[in-house]
Short mmCIF file of C-alpha atoms in Angstrom, two decimals:
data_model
loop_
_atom_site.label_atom_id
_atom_site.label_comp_id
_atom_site.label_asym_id
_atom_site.label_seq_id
_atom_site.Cartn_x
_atom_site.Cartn_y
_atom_site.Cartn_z
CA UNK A 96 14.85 -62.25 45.07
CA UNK A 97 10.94 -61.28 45.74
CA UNK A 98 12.52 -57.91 46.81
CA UNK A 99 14.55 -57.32 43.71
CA UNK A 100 11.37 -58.42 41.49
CA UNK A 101 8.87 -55.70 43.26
CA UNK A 102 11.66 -53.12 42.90
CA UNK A 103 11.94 -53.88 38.86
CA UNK A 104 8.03 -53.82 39.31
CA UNK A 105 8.17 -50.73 40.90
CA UNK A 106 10.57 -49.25 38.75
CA UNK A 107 8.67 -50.35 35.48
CA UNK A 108 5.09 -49.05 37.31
CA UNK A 109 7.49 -45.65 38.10
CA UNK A 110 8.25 -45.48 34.01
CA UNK A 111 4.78 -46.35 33.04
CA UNK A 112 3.15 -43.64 35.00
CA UNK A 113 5.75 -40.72 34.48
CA UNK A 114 5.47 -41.81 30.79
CA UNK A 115 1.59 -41.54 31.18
CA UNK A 116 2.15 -38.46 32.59
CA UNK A 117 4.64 -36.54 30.26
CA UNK A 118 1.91 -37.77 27.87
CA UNK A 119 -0.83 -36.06 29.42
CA UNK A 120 0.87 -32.85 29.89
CA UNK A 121 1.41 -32.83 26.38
CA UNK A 122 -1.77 -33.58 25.38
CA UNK A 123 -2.91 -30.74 27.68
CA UNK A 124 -0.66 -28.19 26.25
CA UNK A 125 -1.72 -29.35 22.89
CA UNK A 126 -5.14 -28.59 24.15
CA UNK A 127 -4.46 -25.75 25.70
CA UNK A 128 -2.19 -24.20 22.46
CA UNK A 129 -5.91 -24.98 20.47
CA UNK A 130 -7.60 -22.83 22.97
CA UNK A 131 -5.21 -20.38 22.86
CA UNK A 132 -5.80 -20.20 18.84
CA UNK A 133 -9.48 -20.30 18.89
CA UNK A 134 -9.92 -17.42 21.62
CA UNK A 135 -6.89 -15.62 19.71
CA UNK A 136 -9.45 -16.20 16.10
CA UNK A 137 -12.37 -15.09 18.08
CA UNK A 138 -10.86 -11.93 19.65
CA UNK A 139 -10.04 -10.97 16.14
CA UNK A 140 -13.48 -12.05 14.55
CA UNK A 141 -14.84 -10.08 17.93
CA UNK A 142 -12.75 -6.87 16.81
CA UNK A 143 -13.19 -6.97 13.52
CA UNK A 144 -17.29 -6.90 14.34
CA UNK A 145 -17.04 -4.02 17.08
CA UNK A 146 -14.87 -2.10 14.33
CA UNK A 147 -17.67 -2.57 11.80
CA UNK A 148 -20.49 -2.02 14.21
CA UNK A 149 -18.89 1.77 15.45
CA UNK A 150 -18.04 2.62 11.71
CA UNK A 151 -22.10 2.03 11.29
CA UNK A 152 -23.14 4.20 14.39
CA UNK A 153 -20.85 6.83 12.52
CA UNK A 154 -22.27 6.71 9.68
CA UNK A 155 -25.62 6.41 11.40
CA UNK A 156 -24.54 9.64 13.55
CA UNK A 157 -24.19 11.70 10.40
CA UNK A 158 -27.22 10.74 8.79
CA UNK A 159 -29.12 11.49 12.17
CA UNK A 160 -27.02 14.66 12.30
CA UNK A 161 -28.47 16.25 8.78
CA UNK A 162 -32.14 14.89 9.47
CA UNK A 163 -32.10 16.14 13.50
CA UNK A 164 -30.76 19.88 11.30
CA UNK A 165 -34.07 19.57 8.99
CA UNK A 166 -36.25 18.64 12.00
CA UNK A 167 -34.56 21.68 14.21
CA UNK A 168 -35.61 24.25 11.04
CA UNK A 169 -39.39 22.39 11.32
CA UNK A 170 -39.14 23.07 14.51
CA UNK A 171 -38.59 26.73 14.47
CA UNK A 172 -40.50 27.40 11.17
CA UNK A 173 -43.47 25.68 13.77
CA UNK A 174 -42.72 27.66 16.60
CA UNK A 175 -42.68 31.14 14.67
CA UNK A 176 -46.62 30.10 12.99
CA UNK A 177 -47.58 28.93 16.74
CA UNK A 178 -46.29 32.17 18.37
CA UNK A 179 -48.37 33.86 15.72
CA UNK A 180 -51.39 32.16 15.87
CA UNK A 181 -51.18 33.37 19.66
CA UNK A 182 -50.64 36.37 19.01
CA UNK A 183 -53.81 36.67 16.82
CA UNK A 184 -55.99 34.65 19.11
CA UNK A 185 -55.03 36.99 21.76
CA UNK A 186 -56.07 39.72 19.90
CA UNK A 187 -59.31 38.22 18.80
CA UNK A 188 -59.93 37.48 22.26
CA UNK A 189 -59.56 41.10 23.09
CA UNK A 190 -61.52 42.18 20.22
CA UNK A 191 -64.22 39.96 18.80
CA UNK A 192 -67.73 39.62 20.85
CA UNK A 193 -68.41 36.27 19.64
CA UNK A 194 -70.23 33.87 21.83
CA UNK A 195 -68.01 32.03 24.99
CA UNK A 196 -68.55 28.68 23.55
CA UNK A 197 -66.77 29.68 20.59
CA UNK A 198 -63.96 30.85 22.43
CA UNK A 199 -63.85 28.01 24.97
CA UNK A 200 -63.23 25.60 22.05
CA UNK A 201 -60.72 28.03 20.00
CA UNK A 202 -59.14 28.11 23.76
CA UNK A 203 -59.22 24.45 23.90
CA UNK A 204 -57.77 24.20 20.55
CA UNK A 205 -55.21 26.38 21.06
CA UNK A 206 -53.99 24.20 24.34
CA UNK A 207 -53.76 21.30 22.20
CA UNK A 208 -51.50 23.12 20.27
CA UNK A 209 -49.61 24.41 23.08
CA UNK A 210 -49.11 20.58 24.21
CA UNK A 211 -47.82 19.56 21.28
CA UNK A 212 -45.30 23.09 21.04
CA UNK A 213 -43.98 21.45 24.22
CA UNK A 214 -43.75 17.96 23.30
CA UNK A 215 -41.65 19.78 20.18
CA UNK A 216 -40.07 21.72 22.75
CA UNK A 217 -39.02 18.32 24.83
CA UNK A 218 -38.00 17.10 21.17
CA UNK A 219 -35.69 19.72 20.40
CA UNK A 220 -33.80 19.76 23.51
CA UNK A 221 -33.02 16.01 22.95
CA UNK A 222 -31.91 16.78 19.82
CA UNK A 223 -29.87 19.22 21.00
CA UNK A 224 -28.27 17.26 23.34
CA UNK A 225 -27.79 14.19 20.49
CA UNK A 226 -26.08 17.09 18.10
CA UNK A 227 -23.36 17.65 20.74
CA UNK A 228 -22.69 14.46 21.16
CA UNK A 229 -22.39 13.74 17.37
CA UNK A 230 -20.00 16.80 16.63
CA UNK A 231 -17.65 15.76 19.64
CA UNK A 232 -17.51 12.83 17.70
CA UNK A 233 -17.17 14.49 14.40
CA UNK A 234 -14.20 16.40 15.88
CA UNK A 235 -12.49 12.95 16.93
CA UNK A 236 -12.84 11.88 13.19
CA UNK A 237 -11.56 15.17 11.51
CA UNK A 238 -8.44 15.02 14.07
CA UNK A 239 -7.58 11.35 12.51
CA UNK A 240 -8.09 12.13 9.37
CA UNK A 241 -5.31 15.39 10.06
CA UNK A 242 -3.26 12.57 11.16
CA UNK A 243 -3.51 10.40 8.15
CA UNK A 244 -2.83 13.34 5.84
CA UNK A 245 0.44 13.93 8.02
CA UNK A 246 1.58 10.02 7.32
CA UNK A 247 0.34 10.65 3.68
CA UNK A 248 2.88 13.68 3.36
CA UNK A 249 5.67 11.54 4.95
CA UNK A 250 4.82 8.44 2.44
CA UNK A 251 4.79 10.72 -0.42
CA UNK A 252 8.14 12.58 0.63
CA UNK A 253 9.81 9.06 1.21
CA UNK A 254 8.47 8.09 -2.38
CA UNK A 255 10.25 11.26 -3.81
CA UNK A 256 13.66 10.74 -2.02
CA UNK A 257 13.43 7.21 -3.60
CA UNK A 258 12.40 8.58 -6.88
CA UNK A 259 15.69 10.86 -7.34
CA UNK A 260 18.21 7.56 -5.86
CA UNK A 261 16.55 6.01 -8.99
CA UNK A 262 17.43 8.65 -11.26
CA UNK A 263 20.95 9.25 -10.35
CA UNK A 264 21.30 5.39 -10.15
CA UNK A 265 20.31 5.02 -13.81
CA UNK A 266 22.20 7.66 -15.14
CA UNK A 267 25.56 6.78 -13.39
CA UNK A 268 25.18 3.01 -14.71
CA UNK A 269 23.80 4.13 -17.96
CA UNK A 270 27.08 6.47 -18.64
CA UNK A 271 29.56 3.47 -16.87
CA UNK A 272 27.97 0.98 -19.53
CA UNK A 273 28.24 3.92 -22.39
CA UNK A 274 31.57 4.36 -21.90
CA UNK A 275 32.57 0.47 -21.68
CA UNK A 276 30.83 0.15 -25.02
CA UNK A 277 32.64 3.15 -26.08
CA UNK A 278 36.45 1.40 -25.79
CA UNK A 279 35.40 -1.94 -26.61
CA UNK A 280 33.98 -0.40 -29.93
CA UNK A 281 37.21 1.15 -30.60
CA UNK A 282 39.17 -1.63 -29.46
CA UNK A 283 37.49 -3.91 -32.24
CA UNK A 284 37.58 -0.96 -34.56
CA UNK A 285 41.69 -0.47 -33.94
CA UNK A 286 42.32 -4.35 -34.31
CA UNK A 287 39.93 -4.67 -37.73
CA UNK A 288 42.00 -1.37 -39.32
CA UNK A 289 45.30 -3.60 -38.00
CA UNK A 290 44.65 -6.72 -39.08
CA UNK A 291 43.40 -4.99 -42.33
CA UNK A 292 47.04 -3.40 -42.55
CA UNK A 293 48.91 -6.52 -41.93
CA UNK A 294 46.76 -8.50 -44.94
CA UNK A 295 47.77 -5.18 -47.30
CA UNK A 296 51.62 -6.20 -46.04
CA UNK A 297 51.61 -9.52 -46.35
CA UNK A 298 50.51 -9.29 -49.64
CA UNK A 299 53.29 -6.64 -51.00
CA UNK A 300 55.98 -9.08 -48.88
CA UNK A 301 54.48 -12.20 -50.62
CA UNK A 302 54.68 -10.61 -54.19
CA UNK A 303 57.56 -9.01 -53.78
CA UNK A 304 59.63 -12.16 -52.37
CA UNK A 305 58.68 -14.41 -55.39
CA UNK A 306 58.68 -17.66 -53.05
CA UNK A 307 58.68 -21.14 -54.64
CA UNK A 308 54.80 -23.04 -53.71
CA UNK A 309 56.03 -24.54 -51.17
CA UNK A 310 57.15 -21.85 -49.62
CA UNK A 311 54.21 -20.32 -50.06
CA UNK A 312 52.18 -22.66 -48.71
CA UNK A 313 53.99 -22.71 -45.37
CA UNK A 314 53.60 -18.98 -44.87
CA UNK A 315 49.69 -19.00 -46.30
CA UNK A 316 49.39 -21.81 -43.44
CA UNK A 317 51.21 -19.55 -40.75
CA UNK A 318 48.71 -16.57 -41.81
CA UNK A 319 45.60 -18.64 -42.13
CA UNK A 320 46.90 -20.03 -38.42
CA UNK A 321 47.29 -15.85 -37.52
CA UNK A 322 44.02 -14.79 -39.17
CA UNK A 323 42.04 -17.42 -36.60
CA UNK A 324 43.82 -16.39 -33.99
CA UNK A 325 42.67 -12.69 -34.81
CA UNK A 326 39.08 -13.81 -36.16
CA UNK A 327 38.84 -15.41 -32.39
CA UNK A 328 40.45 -12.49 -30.49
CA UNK A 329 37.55 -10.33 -32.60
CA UNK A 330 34.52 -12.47 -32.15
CA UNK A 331 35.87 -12.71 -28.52
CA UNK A 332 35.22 -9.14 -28.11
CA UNK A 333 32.14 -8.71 -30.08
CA UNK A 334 30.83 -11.19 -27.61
CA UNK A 335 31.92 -9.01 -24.51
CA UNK A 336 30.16 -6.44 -26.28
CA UNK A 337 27.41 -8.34 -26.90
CA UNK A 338 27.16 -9.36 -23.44
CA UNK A 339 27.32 -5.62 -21.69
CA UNK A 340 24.90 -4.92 -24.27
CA UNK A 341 22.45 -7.26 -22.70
CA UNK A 342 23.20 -6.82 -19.06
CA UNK A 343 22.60 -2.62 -19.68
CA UNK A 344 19.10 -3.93 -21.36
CA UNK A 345 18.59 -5.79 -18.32
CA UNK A 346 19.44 -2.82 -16.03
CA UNK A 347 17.33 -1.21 -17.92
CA UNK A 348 14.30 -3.54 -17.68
CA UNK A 349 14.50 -4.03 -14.09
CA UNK A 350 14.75 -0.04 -13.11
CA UNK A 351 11.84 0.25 -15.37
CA UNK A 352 9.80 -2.74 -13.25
CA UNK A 353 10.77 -1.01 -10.01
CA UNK A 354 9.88 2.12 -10.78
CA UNK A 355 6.16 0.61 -12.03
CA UNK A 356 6.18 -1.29 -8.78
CA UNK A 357 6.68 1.95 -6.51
CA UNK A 358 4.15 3.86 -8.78
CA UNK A 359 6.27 6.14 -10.65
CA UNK A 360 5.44 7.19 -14.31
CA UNK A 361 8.64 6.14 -16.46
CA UNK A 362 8.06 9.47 -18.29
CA UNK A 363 8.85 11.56 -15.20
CA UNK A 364 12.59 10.60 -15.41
CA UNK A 365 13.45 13.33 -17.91
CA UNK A 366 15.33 11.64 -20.59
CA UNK A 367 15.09 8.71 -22.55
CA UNK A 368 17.15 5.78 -21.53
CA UNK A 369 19.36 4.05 -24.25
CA UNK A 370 19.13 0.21 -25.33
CA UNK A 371 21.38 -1.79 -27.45
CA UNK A 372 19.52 -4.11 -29.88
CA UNK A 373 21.71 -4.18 -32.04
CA UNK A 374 25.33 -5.11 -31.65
CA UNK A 375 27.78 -1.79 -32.63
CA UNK A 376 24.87 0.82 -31.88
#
């Protein structure tokens, strides 16, 4: 008996911890699945800041680009004075008699100047070597933007191919629903002109017969009975009518709303698609 109770002890400890486990897996993979999301949000929010940050050093680039240009034309307009002013001290140095102190500073002088031509110098060169790396760059961006006037081409080609389907959709369902107005409209039309041929008849047969009332009566019953029949037969078709009339207004409608949606001007179809407000038009 003691060993029987231990073993249900056992067993129930055995349930309690694998339940405490399966528990604590799940509430580590629960864990883990919110880690998952927040590095997945923060990789994006981390892309979407590098993609802004190198769209700013390109825009940066350019700007650099046209002012580093206007610097290198300083540069050279500078060079060409400082070469000149050389030249003339040179020749003044050569020519003029004026004292040595005079010339020791306007030598002096002209070493300053010579410093700085060679700081410009040192300048230029790094701009130089920035302008190379800019236009490599501006290459890259001119051989996307080939690219993404290729996929333009192919989206606008796609757009025209869908363009015509529309066309010769509309005008196949626009000359089925024509033509199925067409014979109900001379269906009606036939049954009117017979039913108006029968009341001409009826009439002749009645006044010729000279029937007794209530005679009469039973016939004038039997037509009246005829008439509804034919009045219900007519109003039956009117309402087919009626009814493809609609659904060819709502064909209409909804080519019109697709072609808006895809951007297509309704006037570039060529031809004016028929409605049917009224019933018999």
């Amino acid at each position: 008996e003691m060993e029987a109770k231990y073993s249900r002890k056992m067993q129930a400890l055995r349930d309690e911890m694998d339940l405490r486990r399966k528990t604590e897996i799940h509430e580590l993979e629960e864990r883990k699945n919110n880690q998952i999301s927040e590095l997945l949000g923060n990789h994006e929010g981390a892309f979407g800041a590098i993609k802004n940050y190198y769209n700013d050093i390109t825009a940066k680039n350019l700007t650099l680009i046209s002012l580093l240009k206007e610097q290198v034309e300083e540069l050279k307009k500078k060079e060409a004075v400082l070469e000149k002013e050389k030249a003339e001290v040179q020749l003044q140095n050569k020519e003029l008699t004026e004292p040595l102190q005079e010339a020791q500073e306007l030598v002096a002088e002209l070493q300053k100047k010579l410093v700085h031509y060679y700081r410009d110098k040192e300048a230029l060169m790094t701009s130089k070597a920035h302008l190379k790396i800019t236009q490599k760059e501006l290459k890259d961006l001119q051989w996307e933007h080939e690219v993404l006037e290729q996929r333009f081409s192919k989206v606008q080609e796609e757009r025209d191919q869908l363009y015509q389907k529309f066309t010769r959709a509309i005008n196949e369902v626009q000359q089925k629903s024509g033509f199925k107005n067409l014979l109900l409209e001379r269906k009606l039309q036939g049954l009117i002109d017979l039913l108006e041929k029968k009341e001409v008849e009826l009439s002749e047969v009645l006044a010729a017969s000279n029937l007794d009332p209530s005679a009469l009566s039973l016939v004038s019953h039997k037509l009246e009975d005829v008439l509804q029949s034919k009045n219900a037969t007519i109003q039956d078709l009117q309402f087919q009518l009626a009814r493809v009339c609609k659904a060819h207004n709502d064909m209409l409608q909804t080519f019109k709303a697709k072609l808006t949606s895809f951007g297509i001007p309704l006037d570039n179809l060529g031809f004016q698609p028929l409605s049917f407000p009224i019933l018999g038009q």
